[in-house]
Amino acid sequence: MSNPQQLRYSKEHEWLSATDADGVATVGITEFAANALGDVVYAQLPAVGDSVTAGETCGELESTKSVSDLYAPVTGEVVEANQDVVNDPSLVNTAPFEGGWLFKVKITDEPADLLTADEYTAFSAG
């Protein structure tokens, strides 16, 4: 499993893209988390306009194995939810770093403890 180097990662197994010119970043779950969940069959994502807080629950993913909370890796306002994932939750498993992204957030605060790809790989292995 290879974690893209340009992303940052939370210890709750979410990834965060770099921000665009408007301060918006994309959020998803890692391949490690997707594999641990098993086949995702339902996604409840935060809605556009929702405020999310770093480290707090903002949705859930249900798989054939269990239900898992989705945590916000940053604080901000949701500006887009991936309706493709709502319509086809299996995208979380088949393309966690591409089409399986979950939502986009305009960041107002970013925790200092986000991990690099190498740090996350070590964290998830241990």
PDB file of N, CA and C in Angstrom, residues 47-118:
ATOM      1  N   ALA A  47     -22.992  17.750   5.141  1.00  0.00           N
ATOM      2  CA  ALA A  47     -23.658  18.500   4.074  1.00  0.00           C
ATOM      3  C   ALA A  47     -22.949  19.819   3.812  1.00  0.00           C
ATOM      4  N   VAL A  48     -23.135  20.343   2.618  1.00  0.00           N
ATOM      5  CA  VAL A  48     -22.604  21.661   2.272  1.00  0.00           C
ATOM      6  C   VAL A  48     -23.136  22.670   3.286  1.00  0.00           C
ATOM      7  N   GLY A  49     -22.232  23.485   3.814  1.00  0.00           N
ATOM      8  CA  GLY A  49     -22.597  24.483   4.820  1.00  0.00           C
ATOM      9  C   GLY A  49     -22.384  24.023   6.243  1.00  0.00           C
ATOM     10  N   ASP A  50     -22.207  22.709   6.455  1.00  0.00           N
ATOM     11  CA  ASP A  50     -21.933  22.198   7.801  1.00  0.00           C
ATOM     12  C   ASP A  50     -20.566  22.678   8.271  1.00  0.00           C
ATOM     13  N   SER A  51     -20.469  22.978   9.551  1.00  0.00           N
ATOM     14  CA  SER A  51     -19.178  23.255  10.175  1.00  0.00           C
ATOM     15  C   SER A  51     -18.636  21.946  10.724  1.00  0.00           C
ATOM     16  N   VAL A  52     -17.356  21.684  10.481  1.00  0.00           N
ATOM     17  CA  VAL A  52     -16.706  20.499  11.034  1.00  0.00           C
ATOM     18  C   VAL A  52     -15.550  20.963  11.910  1.00  0.00           C
ATOM     19  N   THR A  53     -15.261  20.154  12.931  1.00  0.00           N
ATOM     20  CA  THR A  53     -14.196  20.488  13.879  1.00  0.00           C
ATOM     21  C   THR A  53     -13.174  19.364  13.891  1.00  0.00           C
ATOM     22  N   ALA A  54     -11.913  19.723  13.801  1.00  0.00           N
ATOM     23  CA  ALA A  54     -10.831  18.741  13.774  1.00  0.00           C
ATOM     24  C   ALA A  54     -10.971  17.756  14.934  1.00  0.00           C
ATOM     25  N   GLY A  55     -10.911  16.461  14.602  1.00  0.00           N
ATOM     26  CA  GLY A  55     -10.964  15.409  15.604  1.00  0.00           C
ATOM     27  C   GLY A  55     -12.365  14.993  16.017  1.00  0.00           C
ATOM     28  N   GLU A  56     -13.389  15.688  15.520  1.00  0.00           N
ATOM     29  CA  GLU A  56     -14.766  15.346  15.887  1.00  0.00           C
ATOM     30  C   GLU A  56     -15.470  14.626  14.739  1.00  0.00           C
ATOM     31  N   THR A  57     -16.475  13.843  15.098  1.00  0.00           N
ATOM     32  CA  THR A  57     -17.255  13.078  14.128  1.00  0.00           C
ATOM     33  C   THR A  57     -18.023  14.013  13.199  1.00  0.00           C
ATOM     34  N   CYS A  58     -18.008  13.686  11.906  1.00  0.00           N
ATOM     35  CA  CYS A  58     -18.747  14.498  10.943  1.00  0.00           C
ATOM     36  C   CYS A  58     -19.546  13.651   9.957  1.00  0.00           C
ATOM     37  N   GLY A  59     -19.577  12.350  10.159  1.00  0.00           N
ATOM     38  CA  GLY A  59     -20.321  11.446   9.291  1.00  0.00           C
ATOM     39  C   GLY A  59     -20.005  10.020   9.666  1.00  0.00           C
ATOM     40  N   GLU A  60     -20.448   9.089   8.808  1.00  0.00           N
ATOM     41  CA  GLU A  60     -20.108   7.691   9.064  1.00  0.00           C
ATOM     42  C   GLU A  60     -20.082   6.900   7.774  1.00  0.00           C
ATOM     43  N   LEU A  61     -19.324   5.825   7.829  1.00  0.00           N
ATOM     44  CA  LEU A  61     -19.250   4.873   6.734  1.00  0.00           C
ATOM     45  C   LEU A  61     -19.687   3.520   7.272  1.00  0.00           C
ATOM     46  N   GLU A  62     -20.583   2.867   6.540  1.00  0.00           N
ATOM     47  CA  GLU A  62     -21.061   1.549   6.942  1.00  0.00           C
ATOM     48  C   GLU A  62     -20.555   0.532   5.936  1.00  0.00           C
ATOM     49  N   SER A  63     -20.012  -0.550   6.463  1.00  0.00           N
ATOM     50  CA  SER A  63     -19.512  -1.599   5.586  1.00  0.00           C
ATOM     51  C   SER A  63     -20.200  -2.905   5.937  1.00  0.00           C
ATOM     52  N   THR A  64     -19.846  -3.942   5.200  1.00  0.00           N
ATOM     53  CA  THR A  64     -20.398  -5.261   5.490  1.00  0.00           C
ATOM     54  C   THR A  64     -19.881  -5.787   6.830  1.00  0.00           C
ATOM     55  N   LYS A  65     -18.801  -5.180   7.354  1.00  0.00           N
ATOM     56  CA  LYS A  65     -18.216  -5.606   8.629  1.00  0.00           C
ATOM     57  C   LYS A  65     -18.702  -4.781   9.812  1.00  0.00           C
ATOM     58  N   SER A  66     -18.824  -3.447   9.634  1.00  0.00           N
ATOM     59  CA  SER A  66     -19.129  -2.583  10.776  1.00  0.00           C
ATOM     60  C   SER A  66     -19.537  -1.184  10.313  1.00  0.00           C
ATOM     61  N   VAL A  67     -19.843  -0.353  11.292  1.00  0.00           N
ATOM     62  CA  VAL A  67     -20.090   1.065  11.045  1.00  0.00           C
ATOM     63  C   VAL A  67     -18.925   1.824  11.676  1.00  0.00           C
ATOM     64  N   SER A  68     -18.380   2.779  10.943  1.00  0.00           N
ATOM     65  CA  SER A  68     -17.237   3.533  11.429  1.00  0.00           C
ATOM     66  C   SER A  68     -17.531   5.025  11.328  1.00  0.00           C
ATOM     67  N   ASP A  69     -17.203   5.752  12.388  1.00  0.00           N
ATOM     68  CA  ASP A  69     -17.343   7.195  12.365  1.00  0.00           C
ATOM     69  C   ASP A  69     -16.321   7.805  11.421  1.00  0.00           C
ATOM     70  N   LEU A  70     -16.712   8.897  10.801  1.00  0.00           N
ATOM     71  CA  LEU A  70     -15.831   9.687   9.962  1.00  0.00           C
ATOM     72  C   LEU A  70     -15.461  10.926  10.759  1.00  0.00           C
ATOM     73  N   TYR A  71     -14.161  11.187  10.879  1.00  0.00           N
ATOM     74  CA  TYR A  71     -13.672  12.314  11.674  1.00  0.00           C
ATOM     75  C   TYR A  71     -13.125  13.402  10.756  1.00  0.00           C
ATOM     76  N   ALA A  72     -13.341  14.641  11.135  1.00  0.00           N
ATOM     77  CA  ALA A  72     -12.786  15.764  10.383  1.00  0.00           C
ATOM     78  C   ALA A  72     -11.314  15.924  10.747  1.00  0.00           C
ATOM     79  N   PRO A  73     -10.422  15.978   9.755  1.00  0.00           N
ATOM     80  CA  PRO A  73      -9.004  16.187  10.064  1.00  0.00           C
ATOM     81  C   PRO A  73      -8.659  17.661  10.327  1.00  0.00           C
ATOM     82  N   VAL A  74      -9.576  18.563   9.965  1.00  0.00           N
ATOM     83  CA  VAL A  74      -9.374  20.000  10.137  1.00  0.00           C
ATOM     84  C   VAL A  74     -10.694  20.643  10.555  1.00  0.00           C
ATOM     85  N   THR A  75     -10.618  21.899  10.947  1.00  0.00           N
ATOM     86  CA  THR A  75     -11.812  22.678  11.266  1.00  0.00           C
ATOM     87  C   THR A  75     -12.135  23.570  10.076  1.00  0.00           C
ATOM     88  N   GLY A  76     -13.421  23.661   9.742  1.00  0.00           N
ATOM     89  CA  GLY A  76     -13.824  24.518   8.640  1.00  0.00           C
ATOM     90  C   GLY A  76     -15.257  24.293   8.230  1.00  0.00           C
ATOM     91  N   GLU A  77     -15.595  24.809   7.055  1.00  0.00           N
ATOM     92  CA  GLU A  77     -16.945  24.696   6.517  1.00  0.00           C
ATOM     93  C   GLU A  77     -16.933  23.805   5.279  1.00  0.00           C
ATOM     94  N   VAL A  78     -17.856  22.849   5.243  1.00  0.00           N
ATOM     95  CA  VAL A  78     -17.970  21.941   4.103  1.00  0.00           C
ATOM     96  C   VAL A  78     -18.512  22.725   2.902  1.00  0.00           C
ATOM     97  N   VAL A  79     -17.794  22.634   1.783  1.00  0.00           N
ATOM     98  CA  VAL A  79     -18.217  23.341   0.576  1.00  0.00           C
ATOM     99  C   VAL A  79     -18.698  22.385  -0.520  1.00  0.00           C
ATOM    100  N   GLU A  80     -18.417  21.083  -0.348  1.00  0.00           N
ATOM    101  CA  GLU A  80     -18.879  20.085  -1.316  1.00  0.00           C
ATOM    102  C   GLU A  80     -18.818  18.711  -0.675  1.00  0.00           C
ATOM    103  N   ALA A  81     -19.847  17.907  -0.942  1.00  0.00           N
ATOM    104  CA  ALA A  81     -19.853  16.494  -0.547  1.00  0.00           C
ATOM    105  C   ALA A  81     -19.856  15.676  -1.835  1.00  0.00           C
ATOM    106  N   ASN A  82     -19.144  14.571  -1.834  1.00  0.00           N
ATOM    107  CA  ASN A  82     -19.012  13.759  -3.043  1.00  0.00           C
ATOM    108  C   ASN A  82     -20.262  12.901  -3.231  1.00  0.00           C
ATOM    109  N   GLN A  83     -21.170  13.374  -4.067  1.00  0.00           N
ATOM    110  CA  GLN A  83     -22.414  12.639  -4.311  1.00  0.00           C
ATOM    111  C   GLN A  83     -22.166  11.316  -5.023  1.00  0.00           C
ATOM    112  N   ASP A  84     -21.054  11.198  -5.747  1.00  0.00           N
ATOM    113  CA  ASP A  84     -20.728   9.922  -6.387  1.00  0.00           C
ATOM    114  C   ASP A  84     -20.529   8.836  -5.329  1.00  0.00           C
ATOM    115  N   VAL A  85     -19.919   9.196  -4.189  1.00  0.00           N
ATOM    116  CA  VAL A  85     -19.708   8.227  -3.109  1.00  0.00           C
ATOM    117  C   VAL A  85     -21.033   7.897  -2.417  1.00  0.00           C
ATOM    118  N   VAL A  86     -21.901   8.887  -2.268  1.00  0.00           N
ATOM    119  CA  VAL A  86     -23.219   8.627  -1.682  1.00  0.00           C
ATOM    120  C   VAL A  86     -23.982   7.639  -2.567  1.00  0.00           C
ATOM    121  N   ASN A  87     -23.910   7.833  -3.888  1.00  0.00           N
ATOM    122  CA  ASN A  87     -24.603   6.961  -4.835  1.00  0.00           C
ATOM    123  C   ASN A  87     -23.923   5.610  -5.007  1.00  0.00           C
ATOM    124  N   ASP A  88     -22.607   5.567  -4.880  1.00  0.00           N
ATOM    125  CA  ASP A  88     -21.831   4.329  -5.043  1.00  0.00           C
ATOM    126  C   ASP A  88     -20.720   4.280  -3.996  1.00  0.00           C
ATOM    127  N   PRO A  89     -21.070   3.886  -2.749  1.00  0.00           N
ATOM    128  CA  PRO A  89     -20.090   3.879  -1.652  1.00  0.00           C
ATOM    129  C   PRO A  89     -18.863   3.004  -1.904  1.00  0.00           C
ATOM    130  N   SER A  90     -18.953   2.059  -2.838  1.00  0.00           N
ATOM    131  CA  SER A  90     -17.806   1.187  -3.109  1.00  0.00           C
ATOM    132  C   SER A  90     -16.614   1.967  -3.660  1.00  0.00           C
ATOM    133  N   LEU A  91     -16.829   3.205  -4.124  1.00  0.00           N
ATOM    134  CA  LEU A  91     -15.708   4.038  -4.582  1.00  0.00           C
ATOM    135  C   LEU A  91     -14.688   4.257  -3.472  1.00  0.00           C
ATOM    136  N   VAL A  92     -15.142   4.241  -2.220  1.00  0.00           N
ATOM    137  CA  VAL A  92     -14.229   4.397  -1.086  1.00  0.00           C
ATOM    138  C   VAL A  92     -13.202   3.267  -1.085  1.00  0.00           C
ATOM    139  N   ASN A  93     -13.637   2.065  -1.491  1.00  0.00           N
ATOM    140  CA  ASN A  93     -12.738   0.916  -1.526  1.00  0.00           C
ATOM    141  C   ASN A  93     -11.902   0.861  -2.797  1.00  0.00           C
ATOM    142  N   THR A  94     -12.525   1.174  -3.923  1.00  0.00           N
ATOM    143  CA  THR A  94     -11.837   0.996  -5.203  1.00  0.00           C
ATOM    144  C   THR A  94     -10.926   2.154  -5.573  1.00  0.00           C
ATOM    145  N   ALA A  95     -11.211   3.354  -5.060  1.00  0.00           N
ATOM    146  CA  ALA A  95     -10.404   4.528  -5.428  1.00  0.00           C
ATOM    147  C   ALA A  95     -10.340   5.507  -4.258  1.00  0.00           C
ATOM    148  N   PRO A  96      -9.785   5.089  -3.104  1.00  0.00           N
ATOM    149  CA  PRO A  96      -9.822   5.954  -1.920  1.00  0.00           C
ATOM    150  C   PRO A  96      -9.096   7.287  -2.090  1.00  0.00           C
ATOM    151  N   PHE A  97      -8.111   7.352  -2.985  1.00  0.00           N
ATOM    152  CA  PHE A  97      -7.349   8.591  -3.170  1.00  0.00           C
ATOM    153  C   PHE A  97      -7.774   9.358  -4.430  1.00  0.00           C
ATOM    154  N   GLU A  98      -8.717   8.814  -5.185  1.00  0.00           N
ATOM    155  CA  GLU A  98      -9.165   9.487  -6.407  1.00  0.00           C
ATOM    156  C   GLU A  98     -10.666   9.763  -6.295  1.00  0.00           C
ATOM    157  N   GLY A  99     -11.494   8.984  -6.994  1.00  0.00           N
ATOM    158  CA  GLY A  99     -12.936   9.200  -7.028  1.00  0.00           C
ATOM    159  C   GLY A  99     -13.647   8.925  -5.724  1.00  0.00           C
ATOM    160  N   GLY A 100     -12.970   8.274  -4.774  1.00  0.00           N
ATOM    161  CA  GLY A 100     -13.576   7.954  -3.487  1.00  0.00           C
ATOM    162  C   GLY A 100     -13.390   9.004  -2.411  1.00  0.00           C
ATOM    163  N   TRP A 101     -12.978  10.221  -2.793  1.00  0.00           N
ATOM    164  CA  TRP A 101     -12.868  11.306  -1.803  1.00  0.00           C
ATOM    165  C   TRP A 101     -14.250  11.555  -1.206  1.00  0.00           C
ATOM    166  N   LEU A 102     -14.295  12.169  -0.019  1.00  0.00           N
ATOM    167  CA  LEU A 102     -15.563  12.295   0.687  1.00  0.00           C
ATOM    168  C   LEU A 102     -16.162  13.697   0.672  1.00  0.00           C
ATOM    169  N   PHE A 103     -15.375  14.698   1.033  1.00  0.00           N
ATOM    170  CA  PHE A 103     -15.901  16.069   1.021  1.00  0.00           C
ATOM    171  C   PHE A 103     -14.766  17.066   0.882  1.00  0.00           C
ATOM    172  N   LYS A 104     -15.155  18.310   0.576  1.00  0.00           N
ATOM    173  CA  LYS A 104     -14.202  19.411   0.485  1.00  0.00           C
ATOM    174  C   LYS A 104     -14.558  20.416   1.565  1.00  0.00           C
ATOM    175  N   VAL A 105     -13.524  20.971   2.179  1.00  0.00           N
ATOM    176  CA  VAL A 105     -13.718  21.864   3.323  1.00  0.00           C
ATOM    177  C   VAL A 105     -12.865  23.122   3.166  1.00  0.00           C
ATOM    178  N   LYS A 106     -13.486  24.265   3.457  1.00  0.00           N
ATOM    179  CA  LYS A 106     -12.746  25.533   3.519  1.00  0.00           C
ATOM    180  C   LYS A 106     -12.174  25.612   4.924  1.00  0.00           C
ATOM    181  N   ILE A 107     -10.871  25.501   5.043  1.00  0.00           N
ATOM    182  CA  ILE A 107     -10.197  25.351   6.335  1.00  0.00           C
ATOM    183  C   ILE A 107     -10.111  26.677   7.076  1.00  0.00           C
ATOM    184  N   THR A 108     -10.510  26.636   8.354  1.00  0.00           N
ATOM    185  CA  THR A 108     -10.322  27.795   9.234  1.00  0.00           C
ATOM    186  C   THR A 108      -9.267  27.512  10.295  1.00  0.00           C
ATOM    187  N   ASP A 109      -9.007  26.230  10.566  1.00  0.00           N
ATOM    188  CA  ASP A 109      -7.961  25.858  11.529  1.00  0.00           C
ATOM    189  C   ASP A 109      -7.471  24.453  11.210  1.00  0.00           C
ATOM    190  N   GLU A 110      -6.164  24.298  11.274  1.00  0.00           N
ATOM    191  CA  GLU A 110      -5.551  23.013  10.958  1.00  0.00           C
ATOM    192  C   GLU A 110      -4.683  22.569  12.124  1.00  0.00           C
ATOM    193  N   PRO A 111      -4.929  21.362  12.659  1.00  0.00           N
ATOM    194  CA  PRO A 111      -4.111  20.900  13.777  1.00  0.00           C
ATOM    195  C   PRO A 111      -2.664  20.668  13.355  1.00  0.00           C
ATOM    196  N   ALA A 112      -1.779  20.807  14.309  1.00  0.00           N
ATOM    197  CA  ALA A 112      -0.347  20.654  14.034  1.00  0.00           C
ATOM    198  C   ALA A 112       0.077  19.191  13.941  1.00  0.00           C
ATOM    199  N   ASP A 113      -0.809  18.256  14.330  1.00  0.00           N
ATOM    200  CA  ASP A 113      -0.396  16.849  14.406  1.00  0.00           C
ATOM    201  C   ASP A 113      -0.734  16.025  13.165  1.00  0.00           C
ATOM    202  N   LEU A 114      -1.054  16.669  12.038  1.00  0.00           N
ATOM    203  CA  LEU A 114      -1.259  15.896  10.810  1.00  0.00           C
ATOM    204  C   LEU A 114       0.074  15.276  10.397  1.00  0.00           C
ATOM    205  N   LEU A 115       0.003  14.087   9.831  1.00  0.00           N
ATOM    206  CA  LEU A 115       1.198  13.306   9.517  1.00  0.00           C
ATOM    207  C   LEU A 115       1.569  13.399   8.043  1.00  0.00           C
ATOM    208  N   THR A 116       2.847  13.263   7.743  1.00  0.00           N
ATOM    209  CA  THR A 116       3.298  13.105   6.363  1.00  0.00           C
ATOM    210  C   THR A 116       2.968  11.680   5.934  1.00  0.00           C
ATOM    211  N   ALA A 117       3.125  11.393   4.655  1.00  0.00           N
ATOM    212  CA  ALA A 117       2.877  10.039   4.151  1.00  0.00           C
ATOM    213  C   ALA A 117       3.759   9.010   4.852  1.00  0.00           C
ATOM    214  N   ASP A 118       5.029   9.327   5.017  1.00  0.00           N
ATOM    215  CA  ASP A 118       5.950   8.382   5.667  1.00  0.00           C
ATOM    216  C   ASP A 118       5.589   8.182   7.150  1.00  0.00           C
TER     217      ASP A 118
END
